[in-house]
Structures are given as C-alpha cells and as structure tokens.
mmCIF file of C-alpha atoms in Angstrom:
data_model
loop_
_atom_site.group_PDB
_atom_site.id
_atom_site.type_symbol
_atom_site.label_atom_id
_atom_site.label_comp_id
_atom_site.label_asym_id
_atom_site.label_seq_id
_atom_site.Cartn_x
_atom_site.Cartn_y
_atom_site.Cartn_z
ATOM 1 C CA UNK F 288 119.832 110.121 78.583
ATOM 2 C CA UNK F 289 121.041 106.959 79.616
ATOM 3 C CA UNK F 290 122.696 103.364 77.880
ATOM 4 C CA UNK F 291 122.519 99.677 78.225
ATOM 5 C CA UNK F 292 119.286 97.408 78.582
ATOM 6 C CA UNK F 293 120.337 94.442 81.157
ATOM 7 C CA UNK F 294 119.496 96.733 84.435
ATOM 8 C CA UNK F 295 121.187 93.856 86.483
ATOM 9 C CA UNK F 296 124.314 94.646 84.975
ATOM 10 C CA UNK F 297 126.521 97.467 86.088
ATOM 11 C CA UNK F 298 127.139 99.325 83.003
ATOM 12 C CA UNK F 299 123.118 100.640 82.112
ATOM 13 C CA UNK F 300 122.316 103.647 83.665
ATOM 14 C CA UNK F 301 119.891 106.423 82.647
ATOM 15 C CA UNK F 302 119.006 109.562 83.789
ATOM 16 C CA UNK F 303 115.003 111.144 83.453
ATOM 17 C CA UNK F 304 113.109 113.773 83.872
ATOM 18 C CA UNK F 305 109.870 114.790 82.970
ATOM 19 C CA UNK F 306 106.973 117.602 83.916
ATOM 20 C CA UNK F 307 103.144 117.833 82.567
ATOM 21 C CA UNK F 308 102.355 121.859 82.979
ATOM 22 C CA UNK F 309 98.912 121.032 80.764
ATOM 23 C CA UNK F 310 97.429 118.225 78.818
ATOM 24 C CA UNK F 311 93.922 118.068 77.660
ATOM 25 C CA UNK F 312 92.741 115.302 77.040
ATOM 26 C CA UNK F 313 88.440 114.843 76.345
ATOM 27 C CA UNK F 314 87.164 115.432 80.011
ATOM 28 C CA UNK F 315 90.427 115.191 81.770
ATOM 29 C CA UNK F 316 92.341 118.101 82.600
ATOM 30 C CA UNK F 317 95.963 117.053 83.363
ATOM 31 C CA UNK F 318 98.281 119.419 85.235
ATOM 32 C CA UNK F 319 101.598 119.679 87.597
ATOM 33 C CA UNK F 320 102.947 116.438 86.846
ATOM 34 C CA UNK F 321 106.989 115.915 87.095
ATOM 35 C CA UNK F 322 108.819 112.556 86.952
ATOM 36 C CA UNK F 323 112.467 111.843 87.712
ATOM 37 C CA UNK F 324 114.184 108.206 87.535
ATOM 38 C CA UNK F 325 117.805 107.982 87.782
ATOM 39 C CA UNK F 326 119.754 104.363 87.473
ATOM 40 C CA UNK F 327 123.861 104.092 88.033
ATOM 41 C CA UNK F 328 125.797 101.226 90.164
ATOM 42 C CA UNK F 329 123.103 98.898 90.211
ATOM 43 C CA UNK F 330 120.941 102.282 92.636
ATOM 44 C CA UNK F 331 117.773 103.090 91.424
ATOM 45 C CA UNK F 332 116.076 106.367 92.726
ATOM 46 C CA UNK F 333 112.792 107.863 91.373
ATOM 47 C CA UNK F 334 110.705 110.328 92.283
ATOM 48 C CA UNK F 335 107.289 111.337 91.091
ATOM 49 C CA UNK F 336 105.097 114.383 92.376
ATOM 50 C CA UNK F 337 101.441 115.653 91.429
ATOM 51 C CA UNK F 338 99.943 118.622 92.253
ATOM 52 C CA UNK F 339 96.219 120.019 90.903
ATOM 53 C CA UNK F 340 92.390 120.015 91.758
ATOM 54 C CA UNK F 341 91.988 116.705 91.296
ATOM 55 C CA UNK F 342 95.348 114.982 93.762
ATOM 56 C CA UNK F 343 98.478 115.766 95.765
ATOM 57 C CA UNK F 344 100.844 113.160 95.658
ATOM 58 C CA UNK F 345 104.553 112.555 96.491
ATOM 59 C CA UNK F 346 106.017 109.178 96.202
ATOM 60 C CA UNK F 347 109.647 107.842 95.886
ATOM 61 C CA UNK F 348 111.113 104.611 94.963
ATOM 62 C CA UNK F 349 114.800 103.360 96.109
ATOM 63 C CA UNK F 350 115.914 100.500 94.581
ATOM 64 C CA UNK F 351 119.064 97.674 93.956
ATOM 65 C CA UNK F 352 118.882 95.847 91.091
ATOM 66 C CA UNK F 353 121.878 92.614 90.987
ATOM 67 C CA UNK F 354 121.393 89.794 89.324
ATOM 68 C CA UNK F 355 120.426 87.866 92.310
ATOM 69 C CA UNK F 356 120.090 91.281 94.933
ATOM 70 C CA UNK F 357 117.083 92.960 94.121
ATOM 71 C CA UNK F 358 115.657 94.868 96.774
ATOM 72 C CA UNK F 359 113.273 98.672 96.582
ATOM 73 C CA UNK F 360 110.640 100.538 98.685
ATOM 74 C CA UNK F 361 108.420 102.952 97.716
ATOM 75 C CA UNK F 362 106.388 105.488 99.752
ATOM 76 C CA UNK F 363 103.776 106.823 98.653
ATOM 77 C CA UNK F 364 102.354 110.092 100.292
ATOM 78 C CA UNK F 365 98.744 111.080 99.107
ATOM 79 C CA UNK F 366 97.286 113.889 101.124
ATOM 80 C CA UNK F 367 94.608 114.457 98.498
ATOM 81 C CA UNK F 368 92.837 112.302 96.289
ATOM 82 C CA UNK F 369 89.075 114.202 94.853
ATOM 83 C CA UNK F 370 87.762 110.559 93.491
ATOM 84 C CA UNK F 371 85.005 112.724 92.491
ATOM 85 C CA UNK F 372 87.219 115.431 90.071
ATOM 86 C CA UNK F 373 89.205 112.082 88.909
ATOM 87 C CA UNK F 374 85.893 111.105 87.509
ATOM 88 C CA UNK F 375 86.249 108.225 89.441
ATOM 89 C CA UNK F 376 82.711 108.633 91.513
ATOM 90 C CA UNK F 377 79.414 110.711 90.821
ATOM 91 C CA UNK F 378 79.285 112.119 94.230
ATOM 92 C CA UNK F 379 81.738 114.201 96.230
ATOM 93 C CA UNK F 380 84.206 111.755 98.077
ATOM 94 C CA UNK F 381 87.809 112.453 98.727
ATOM 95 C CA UNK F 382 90.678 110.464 100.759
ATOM 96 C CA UNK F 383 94.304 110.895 102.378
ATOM 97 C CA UNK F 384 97.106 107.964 102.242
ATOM 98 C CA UNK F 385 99.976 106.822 103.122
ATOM 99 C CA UNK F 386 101.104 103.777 101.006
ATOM 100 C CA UNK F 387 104.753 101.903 102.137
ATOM 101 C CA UNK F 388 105.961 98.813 99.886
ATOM 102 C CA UNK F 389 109.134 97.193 100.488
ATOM 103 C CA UNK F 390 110.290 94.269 98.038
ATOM 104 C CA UNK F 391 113.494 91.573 98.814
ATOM 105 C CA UNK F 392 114.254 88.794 96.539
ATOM 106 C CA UNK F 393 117.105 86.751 95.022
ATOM 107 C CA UNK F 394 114.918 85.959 91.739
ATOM 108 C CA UNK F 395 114.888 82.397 92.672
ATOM 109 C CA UNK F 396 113.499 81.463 95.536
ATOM 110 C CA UNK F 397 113.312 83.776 97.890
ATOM 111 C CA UNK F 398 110.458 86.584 97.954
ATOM 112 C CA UNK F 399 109.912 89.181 100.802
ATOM 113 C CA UNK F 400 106.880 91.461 99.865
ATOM 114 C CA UNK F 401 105.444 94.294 103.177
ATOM 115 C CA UNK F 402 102.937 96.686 102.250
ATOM 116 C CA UNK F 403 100.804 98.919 104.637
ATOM 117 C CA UNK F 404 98.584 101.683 104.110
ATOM 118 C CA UNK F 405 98.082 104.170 106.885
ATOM 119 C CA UNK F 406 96.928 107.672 108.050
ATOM 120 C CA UNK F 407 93.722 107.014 105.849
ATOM 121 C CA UNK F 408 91.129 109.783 105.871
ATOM 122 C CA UNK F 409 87.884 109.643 103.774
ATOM 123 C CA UNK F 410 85.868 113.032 103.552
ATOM 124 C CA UNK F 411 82.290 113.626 102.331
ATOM 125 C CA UNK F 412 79.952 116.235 102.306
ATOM 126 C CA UNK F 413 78.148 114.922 105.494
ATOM 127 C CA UNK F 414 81.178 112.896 107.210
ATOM 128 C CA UNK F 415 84.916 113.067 108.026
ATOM 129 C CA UNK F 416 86.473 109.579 109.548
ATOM 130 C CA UNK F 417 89.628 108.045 110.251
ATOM 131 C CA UNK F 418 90.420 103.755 109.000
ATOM 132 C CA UNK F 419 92.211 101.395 110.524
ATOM 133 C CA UNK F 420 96.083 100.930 109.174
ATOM 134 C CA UNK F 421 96.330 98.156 107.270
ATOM 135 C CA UNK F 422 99.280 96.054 107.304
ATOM 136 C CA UNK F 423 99.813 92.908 105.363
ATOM 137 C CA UNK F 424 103.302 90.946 103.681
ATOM 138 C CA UNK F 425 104.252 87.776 102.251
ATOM 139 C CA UNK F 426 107.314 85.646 102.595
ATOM 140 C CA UNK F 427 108.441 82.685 100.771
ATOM 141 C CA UNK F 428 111.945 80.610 100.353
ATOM 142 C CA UNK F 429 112.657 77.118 100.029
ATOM 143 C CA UNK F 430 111.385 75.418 103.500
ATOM 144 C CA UNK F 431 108.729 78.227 104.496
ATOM 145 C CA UNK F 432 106.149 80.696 103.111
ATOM 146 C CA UNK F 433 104.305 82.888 105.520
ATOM 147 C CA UNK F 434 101.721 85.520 105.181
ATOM 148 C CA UNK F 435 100.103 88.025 107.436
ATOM 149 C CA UNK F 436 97.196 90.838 107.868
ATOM 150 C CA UNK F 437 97.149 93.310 110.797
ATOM 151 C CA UNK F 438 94.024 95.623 110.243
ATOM 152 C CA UNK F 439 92.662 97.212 114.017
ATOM 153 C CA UNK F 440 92.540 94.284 116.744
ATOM 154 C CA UNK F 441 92.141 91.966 113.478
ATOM 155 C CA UNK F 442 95.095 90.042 113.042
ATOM 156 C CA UNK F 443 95.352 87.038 110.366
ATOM 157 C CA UNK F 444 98.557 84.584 109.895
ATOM 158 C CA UNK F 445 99.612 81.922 107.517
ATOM 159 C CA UNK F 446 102.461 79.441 107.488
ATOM 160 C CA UNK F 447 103.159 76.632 105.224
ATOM 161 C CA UNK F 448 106.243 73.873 105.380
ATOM 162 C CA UNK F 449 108.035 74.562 102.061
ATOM 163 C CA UNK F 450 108.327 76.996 98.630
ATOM 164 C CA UNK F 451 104.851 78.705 97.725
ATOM 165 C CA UNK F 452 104.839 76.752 94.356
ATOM 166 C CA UNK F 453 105.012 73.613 96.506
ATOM 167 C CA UNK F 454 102.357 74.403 98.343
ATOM 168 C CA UNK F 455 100.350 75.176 95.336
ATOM 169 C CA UNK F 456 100.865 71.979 93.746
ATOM 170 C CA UNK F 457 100.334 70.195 96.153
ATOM 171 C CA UNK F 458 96.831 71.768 96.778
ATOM 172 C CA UNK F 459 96.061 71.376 93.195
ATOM 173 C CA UNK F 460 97.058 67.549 93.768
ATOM 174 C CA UNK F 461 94.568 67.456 96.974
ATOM 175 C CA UNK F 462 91.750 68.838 95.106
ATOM 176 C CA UNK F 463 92.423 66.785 91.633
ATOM 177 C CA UNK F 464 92.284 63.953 93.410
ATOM 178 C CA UNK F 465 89.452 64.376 95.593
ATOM 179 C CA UNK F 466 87.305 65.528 92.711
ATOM 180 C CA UNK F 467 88.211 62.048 90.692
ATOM 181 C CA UNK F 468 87.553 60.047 93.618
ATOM 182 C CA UNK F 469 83.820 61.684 93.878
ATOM 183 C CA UNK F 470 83.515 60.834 89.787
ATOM 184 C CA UNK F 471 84.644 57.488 90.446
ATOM 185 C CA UNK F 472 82.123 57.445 93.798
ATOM 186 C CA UNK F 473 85.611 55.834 95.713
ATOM 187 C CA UNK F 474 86.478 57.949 98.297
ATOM 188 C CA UNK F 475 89.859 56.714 100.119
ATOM 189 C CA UNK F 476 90.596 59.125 102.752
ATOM 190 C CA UNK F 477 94.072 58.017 103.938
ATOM 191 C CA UNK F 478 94.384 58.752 99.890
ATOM 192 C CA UNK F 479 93.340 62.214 100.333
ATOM 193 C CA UNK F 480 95.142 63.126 103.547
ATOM 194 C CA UNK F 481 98.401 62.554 102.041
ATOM 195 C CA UNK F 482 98.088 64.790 99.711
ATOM 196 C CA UNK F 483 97.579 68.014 102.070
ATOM 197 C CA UNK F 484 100.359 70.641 102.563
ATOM 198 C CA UNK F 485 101.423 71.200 105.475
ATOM 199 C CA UNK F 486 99.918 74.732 106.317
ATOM 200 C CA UNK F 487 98.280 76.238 109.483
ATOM 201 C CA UNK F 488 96.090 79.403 109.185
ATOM 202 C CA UNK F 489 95.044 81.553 112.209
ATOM 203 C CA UNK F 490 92.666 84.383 112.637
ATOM 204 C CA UNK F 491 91.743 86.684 115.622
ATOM 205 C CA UNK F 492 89.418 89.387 115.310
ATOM 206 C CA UNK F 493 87.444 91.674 117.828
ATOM 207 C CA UNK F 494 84.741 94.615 116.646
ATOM 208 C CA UNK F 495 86.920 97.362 115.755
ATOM 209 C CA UNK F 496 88.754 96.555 112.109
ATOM 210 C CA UNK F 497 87.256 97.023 108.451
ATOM 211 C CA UNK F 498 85.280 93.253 108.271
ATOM 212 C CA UNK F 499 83.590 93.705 111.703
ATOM 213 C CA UNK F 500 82.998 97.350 110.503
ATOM 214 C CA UNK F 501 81.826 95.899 106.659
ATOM 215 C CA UNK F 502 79.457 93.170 108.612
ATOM 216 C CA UNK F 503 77.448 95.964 110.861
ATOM 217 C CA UNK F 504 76.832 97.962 107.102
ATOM 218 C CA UNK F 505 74.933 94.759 107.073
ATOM 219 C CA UNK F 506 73.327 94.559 109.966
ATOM 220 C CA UNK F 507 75.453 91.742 110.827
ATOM 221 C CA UNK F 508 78.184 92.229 114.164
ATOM 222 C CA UNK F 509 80.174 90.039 116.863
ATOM 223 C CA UNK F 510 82.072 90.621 119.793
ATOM 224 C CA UNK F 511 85.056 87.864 119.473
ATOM 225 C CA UNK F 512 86.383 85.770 116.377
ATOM 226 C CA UNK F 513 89.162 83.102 117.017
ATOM 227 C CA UNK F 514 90.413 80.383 114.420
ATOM 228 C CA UNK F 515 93.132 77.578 113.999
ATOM 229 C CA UNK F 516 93.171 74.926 111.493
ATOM 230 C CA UNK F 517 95.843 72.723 110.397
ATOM 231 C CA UNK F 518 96.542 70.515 107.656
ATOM 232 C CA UNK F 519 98.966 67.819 107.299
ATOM 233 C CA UNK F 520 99.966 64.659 105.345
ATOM 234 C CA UNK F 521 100.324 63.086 109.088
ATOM 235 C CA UNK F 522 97.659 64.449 110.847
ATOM 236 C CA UNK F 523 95.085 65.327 108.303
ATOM 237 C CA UNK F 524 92.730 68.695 109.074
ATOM 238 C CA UNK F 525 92.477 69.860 112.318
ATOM 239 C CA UNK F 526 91.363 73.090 114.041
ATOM 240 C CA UNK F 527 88.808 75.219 115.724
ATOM 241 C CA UNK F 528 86.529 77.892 114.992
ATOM 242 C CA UNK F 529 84.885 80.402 117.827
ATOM 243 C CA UNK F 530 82.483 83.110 117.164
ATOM 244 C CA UNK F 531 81.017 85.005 120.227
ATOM 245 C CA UNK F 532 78.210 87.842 120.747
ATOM 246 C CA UNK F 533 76.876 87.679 117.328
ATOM 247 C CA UNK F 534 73.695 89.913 116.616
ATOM 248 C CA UNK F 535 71.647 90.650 113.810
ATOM 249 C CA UNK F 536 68.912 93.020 113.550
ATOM 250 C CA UNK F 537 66.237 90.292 115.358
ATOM 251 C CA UNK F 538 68.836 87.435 116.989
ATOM 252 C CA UNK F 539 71.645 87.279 119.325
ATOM 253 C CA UNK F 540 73.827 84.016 119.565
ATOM 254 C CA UNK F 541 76.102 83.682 121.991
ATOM 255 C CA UNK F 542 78.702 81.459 120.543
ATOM 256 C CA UNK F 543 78.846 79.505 117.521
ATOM 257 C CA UNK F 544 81.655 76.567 117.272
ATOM 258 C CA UNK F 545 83.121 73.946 114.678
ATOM 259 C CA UNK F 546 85.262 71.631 115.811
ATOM 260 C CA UNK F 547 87.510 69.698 113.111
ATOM 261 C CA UNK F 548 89.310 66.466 114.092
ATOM 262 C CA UNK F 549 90.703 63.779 111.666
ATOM 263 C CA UNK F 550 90.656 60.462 112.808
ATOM 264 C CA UNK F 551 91.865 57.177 111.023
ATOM 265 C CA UNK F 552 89.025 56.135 109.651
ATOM 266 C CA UNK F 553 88.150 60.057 108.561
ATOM 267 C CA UNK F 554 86.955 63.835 109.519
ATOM 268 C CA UNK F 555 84.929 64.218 112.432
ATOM 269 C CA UNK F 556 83.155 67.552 113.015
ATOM 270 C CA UNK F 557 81.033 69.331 115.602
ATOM 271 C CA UNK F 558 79.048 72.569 114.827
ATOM 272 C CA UNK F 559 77.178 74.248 117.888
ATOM 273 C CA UNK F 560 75.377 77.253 118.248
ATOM 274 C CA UNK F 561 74.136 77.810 121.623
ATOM 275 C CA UNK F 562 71.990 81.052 122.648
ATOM 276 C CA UNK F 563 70.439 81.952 126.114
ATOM 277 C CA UNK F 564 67.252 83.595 127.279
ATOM 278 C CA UNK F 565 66.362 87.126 126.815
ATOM 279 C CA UNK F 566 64.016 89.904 127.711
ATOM 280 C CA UNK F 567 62.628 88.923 123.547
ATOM 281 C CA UNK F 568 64.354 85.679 122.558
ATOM 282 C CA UNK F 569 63.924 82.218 123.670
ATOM 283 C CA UNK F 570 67.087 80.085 124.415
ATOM 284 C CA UNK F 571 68.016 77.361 121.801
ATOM 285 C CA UNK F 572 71.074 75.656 120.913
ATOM 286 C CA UNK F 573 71.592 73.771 117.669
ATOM 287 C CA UNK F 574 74.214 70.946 117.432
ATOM 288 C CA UNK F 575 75.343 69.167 113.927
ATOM 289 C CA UNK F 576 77.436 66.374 114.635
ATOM 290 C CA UNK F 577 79.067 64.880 111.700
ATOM 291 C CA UNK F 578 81.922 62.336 110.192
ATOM 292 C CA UNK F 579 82.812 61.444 106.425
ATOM 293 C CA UNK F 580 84.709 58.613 105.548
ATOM 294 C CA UNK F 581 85.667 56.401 102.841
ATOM 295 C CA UNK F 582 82.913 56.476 100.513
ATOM 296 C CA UNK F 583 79.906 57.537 103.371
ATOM 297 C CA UNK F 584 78.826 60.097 105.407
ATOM 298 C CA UNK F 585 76.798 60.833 108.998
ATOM 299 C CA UNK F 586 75.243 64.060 109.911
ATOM 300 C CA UNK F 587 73.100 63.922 113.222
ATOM 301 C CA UNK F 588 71.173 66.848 113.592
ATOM 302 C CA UNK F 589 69.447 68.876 116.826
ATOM 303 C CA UNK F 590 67.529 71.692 118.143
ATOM 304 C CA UNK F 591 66.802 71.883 121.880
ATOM 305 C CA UNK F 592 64.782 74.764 123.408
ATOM 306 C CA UNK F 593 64.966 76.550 126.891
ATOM 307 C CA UNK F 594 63.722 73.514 128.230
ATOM 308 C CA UNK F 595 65.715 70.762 126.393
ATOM 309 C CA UNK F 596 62.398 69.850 124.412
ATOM 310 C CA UNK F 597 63.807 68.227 121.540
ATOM 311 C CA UNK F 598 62.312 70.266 118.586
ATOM 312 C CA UNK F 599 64.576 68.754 115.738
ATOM 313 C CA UNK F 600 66.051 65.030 116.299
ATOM 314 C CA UNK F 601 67.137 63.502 112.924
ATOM 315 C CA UNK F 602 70.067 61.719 111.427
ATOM 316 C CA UNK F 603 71.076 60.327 108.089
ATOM 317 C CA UNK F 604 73.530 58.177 107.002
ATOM 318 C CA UNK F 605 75.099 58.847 103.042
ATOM 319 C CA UNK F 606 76.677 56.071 100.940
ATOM 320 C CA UNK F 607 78.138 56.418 97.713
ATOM 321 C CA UNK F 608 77.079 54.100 95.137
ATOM 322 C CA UNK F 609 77.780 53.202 91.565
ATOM 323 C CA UNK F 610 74.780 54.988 90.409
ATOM 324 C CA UNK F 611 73.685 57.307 93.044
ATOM 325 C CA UNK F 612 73.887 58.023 96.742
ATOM 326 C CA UNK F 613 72.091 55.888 99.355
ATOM 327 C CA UNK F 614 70.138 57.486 102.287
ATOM 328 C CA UNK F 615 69.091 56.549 105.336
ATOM 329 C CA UNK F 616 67.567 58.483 108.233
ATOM 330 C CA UNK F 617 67.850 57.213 111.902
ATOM 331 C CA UNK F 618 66.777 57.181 114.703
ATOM 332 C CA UNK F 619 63.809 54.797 113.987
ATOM 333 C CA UNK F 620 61.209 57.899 114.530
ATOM 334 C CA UNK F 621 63.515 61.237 114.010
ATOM 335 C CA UNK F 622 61.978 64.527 115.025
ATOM 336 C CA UNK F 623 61.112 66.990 113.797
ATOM 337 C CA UNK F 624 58.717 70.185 114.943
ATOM 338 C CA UNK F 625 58.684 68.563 118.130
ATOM 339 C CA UNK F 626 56.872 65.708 116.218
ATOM 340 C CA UNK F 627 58.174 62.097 115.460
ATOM 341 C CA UNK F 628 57.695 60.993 112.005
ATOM 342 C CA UNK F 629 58.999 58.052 109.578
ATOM 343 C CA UNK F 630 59.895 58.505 106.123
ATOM 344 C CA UNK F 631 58.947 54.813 105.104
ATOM 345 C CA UNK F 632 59.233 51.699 106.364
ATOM 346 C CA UNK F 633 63.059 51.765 106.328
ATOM 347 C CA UNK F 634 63.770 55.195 106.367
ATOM 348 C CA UNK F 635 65.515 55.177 103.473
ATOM 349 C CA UNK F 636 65.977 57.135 100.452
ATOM 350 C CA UNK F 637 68.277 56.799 96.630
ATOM 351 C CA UNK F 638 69.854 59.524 95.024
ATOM 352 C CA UNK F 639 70.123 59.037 91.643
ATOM 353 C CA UNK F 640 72.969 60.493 89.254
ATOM 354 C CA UNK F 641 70.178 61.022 86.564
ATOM 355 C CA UNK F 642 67.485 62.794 88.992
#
C-alpha cells in the first residue's frame, strides 16, 4: 500500500512486501525470495533476502530522500553464490561477498559515491582462495573531484581542480583541439597546454593486489610500481613513471623509467630501461630520448651492452608539412646492429598523406 509519486516530498510513503516460495521459469528454478521496502518521513528502509541451491543473500538499503538531502547505503551480504547452478558458468565455481555502497549528494553539485567489496572467497573443485578487499569512491563538488582505489598494497588516487563536468569539457576541448591542429599539420603547443585540466593522478603498487596477480596469469610480474603525472594550463604535463624487478618467462629488467617534463618550447621525455648481468642474461640498457614541439618532433634512440658497445645509435628528426611529414635521421652514420649505415645522401626521408 502506499500514496504519492514525488519521493522528495514528505507526504508519499508506501509500504511492500513480497516472497517467491516457487517460480518456474524454462531452466530456472526460482525459490525463497522475500522483498520488503518501506518509505515514510522522507526514511527509506528495504530489505531483500534469498535463500536456495543456487545463492544466499541478505542485503539492506537505508535511505533519505529531500529534495536536495539524498543520502543511502546498502550492504550486501552474499555468503553463497553457485555461478555454476545460476547458469552463469559451465564448470563448478562458487564465491562469498561482502558488498558496502554508500551514496551523498545534494542533486546539484555535489556527489559522494564509496563502494568496497570484501571477505571474497572463490571455491572450485580443485582450489579454495581468499582476494584482496577492494575499495574504491568518487567525490565531486564545485572546486574538486577526487577518486580513489585501494586493492592489497595497490593504491591509486585522482584529484582534479574543479566540478567533474568541468573537467570533462575541458578534456574534450584538449583533445578537439589537438586533433584539428594535426588535420591542419599546425601544431601550437602553448595552444594545447592551455587547454589541460588541472588534474594529478598517482599510482603505487607492489606484487600482492589483483593486476600484479592478473599480470603473473600472464607470465608477466614486478616487484615495485610508482607514478605521478600532472597536468596544468600553467605548467603543462609533468610526472614520473618507475617500474622495478620486472620478469617475464625469459627476461628480467631491473627498472624501466619515463620521465615527462614540459618546457616552453614543448614536452620533453626520457624512457630508460636498464638491466644488469646474470647467471643467463647479458646486461643492456635502452634509452629513448625525445621532445615534440610546435609542428616537429626528435626521438634519439640507444642500446648499449655490458660493455657500453653501442649496438643501436640513431636519431630522427619529424616535421609536419602541408602534404606529408619530413624525416631526417642523424647522426651523419647512425647505428645500428653495431654497424654504421646511411640512409642516402642526406638521410632523409617524406611521408606522404597519400602513401
């Protein structure tokens, strides 16, 4: 029973409850099912419970619902879910949550989502094991939106000056822009870098949380991940990237690094990947030194071995043109296989728009 539609008001209120004993329906066999939902004063309350071969679940919602006062969590309690009887999977798989969501907003401009996921357990016929709680929420107003991820020792943060459709626009604006300066083959950085939000995005991540445990299904794992980048209208992009004691199944590098660093004349960058001797591996390290500016481009490429042999020496320098992109390789005589070579007289090479 119940009466009213505008929930934000104070008169609505209802009052429901409802149980599945049996429902057939083709393949699925739907049992112990009950449902209750109550709304008076602005207080929402709901319950909802599930009981048969296939789950166990218990979850409750609390809510306020004002005009401009809306606030709820549910929890979610999920000792049993048979993905396998849901005929969800083909094999025999079944899991344990807990799910938490709490929501805060004034309708306008201010949103306040937290969600986690915890006490997870995933069972099959050859394996029982525990994941990592997952955390993550989301927070947005009108000078600030922030965003985090807590997962094991990984631990991921946003922040960004101003409302979250600010920041959107003004990252559509960035990339509009940049893509009809590359039509128009004019590239004006100083153009570009005041169109960036102001945002900074930070990551650190160890061996023990669900993408380091993802990457070694892959054959693929590290010891230590670290990043920080910034973007600004003032300062342009900025930031750092670490990754230490990476191995795959035939290669261990020690640390691979990008440096970003936006100067006035454009974005400088520095990748290095630097691995030492071993009882099966030789020692290399690779360096790509970079910088794009307005309307051109240098990459300097090399590869050094245990004994600083230079096996790969080359650089080229990009230039958009009207028609096409103009190449040219330096030094003199690059390197490459430990060999010097010359591409022609001049070194030089045209990109053409038509091929």
């Amino acid at each position: 029973d119940g009466e009213g539609l505008d929930f934000f008001a104070p008169e609505p209120r209802f009052n429901i409850h409802g149980t599945v004993d049996k429902l057939y329906y083709t393949t699925y066999r739907l049992t112990g099912y009950d449902l209750k939902a109550t709304l008076e004063n602005h207080q929402l309350d709901a319950s909802f419970l599930a009981k048969n071969s296939a789950m166990e679940v218990q979850s409750r919602l609390d809510g306020k619902l004002k005009p401009h006062d809306v606030a709820a969590h549910l929890t979610i309690q999920a000792p049993k879910l048979d993905w396998q009887s849901m005929k969800l999977m083909d094999v025999p798989l079944s899991t344990s949550h807990r799910f938490d969501v709490s929501f805060v907003s004034d309708l306008q401009q201010k949103y306040v989502l937290d969600a986690s996921m915890t006490g997870t357990s995933v069972k099959s016929p050859k394996k029982t094991f525990q994941t990592k709680d997952l955390y993550m929420g989301f927070a947005t107003s009108a000078d600030s939106t922030h965003a985090y991820m807590r997962a094991g020792d990984l631990d991921v943060a946003f922040q960004g000056r101003g409302y979250v459709d600010s920041l959107l626009a003004k990252l559509d604006a960035f990339t509009s822009r940049a893509d009809a300066q590359w039509t128009s083959k004019t590239i004006v950085q100083e153009e570009l870098k005041s169109l960036l939000p102001d945002v900074c995005l930070k990551a650190e991540a160890g061996n023990d949380n669900p993408i380091a445990n993802f990457l070694s299904m892959q054959g693929v794992s590290f010891n230590r991940l670290a990043m920080d980048i910034d973007t600004s209208p003032q300062e342009g992009i900025n930031g750092e990237t670490l990754i230490c004691g990476m191995h795959t199944d035939s290669l261990l590098i020690d640390s691979i690094r990008l440096d970003l660093k936006h100067g006035d004349d454009g974005l400088d960058f520095l990748t290095e990947v630097i691995s030492n001797t071993r009882k099966n591996q030789e020692a290399f390290e690779i360096n790509l030194d970079g910088h794009i500016g307005n309307g051109q481009a240098q990459l300097l490429l090399q590869y050094l071995n245990a004994k600083k042999e230079k096996g790969v020496y080359i650089g080229v320098n990009a230039a958009l043109g009207r028609r096409g992109i103009r190449m040219r390789f330096f030094p003199e005589n690059p390197t490459l296989v430990y060999r010097p070579f010359q591409l022609n007289e001049r070194n030089y090479l045209y990109l053409a728009d038509r091929g």
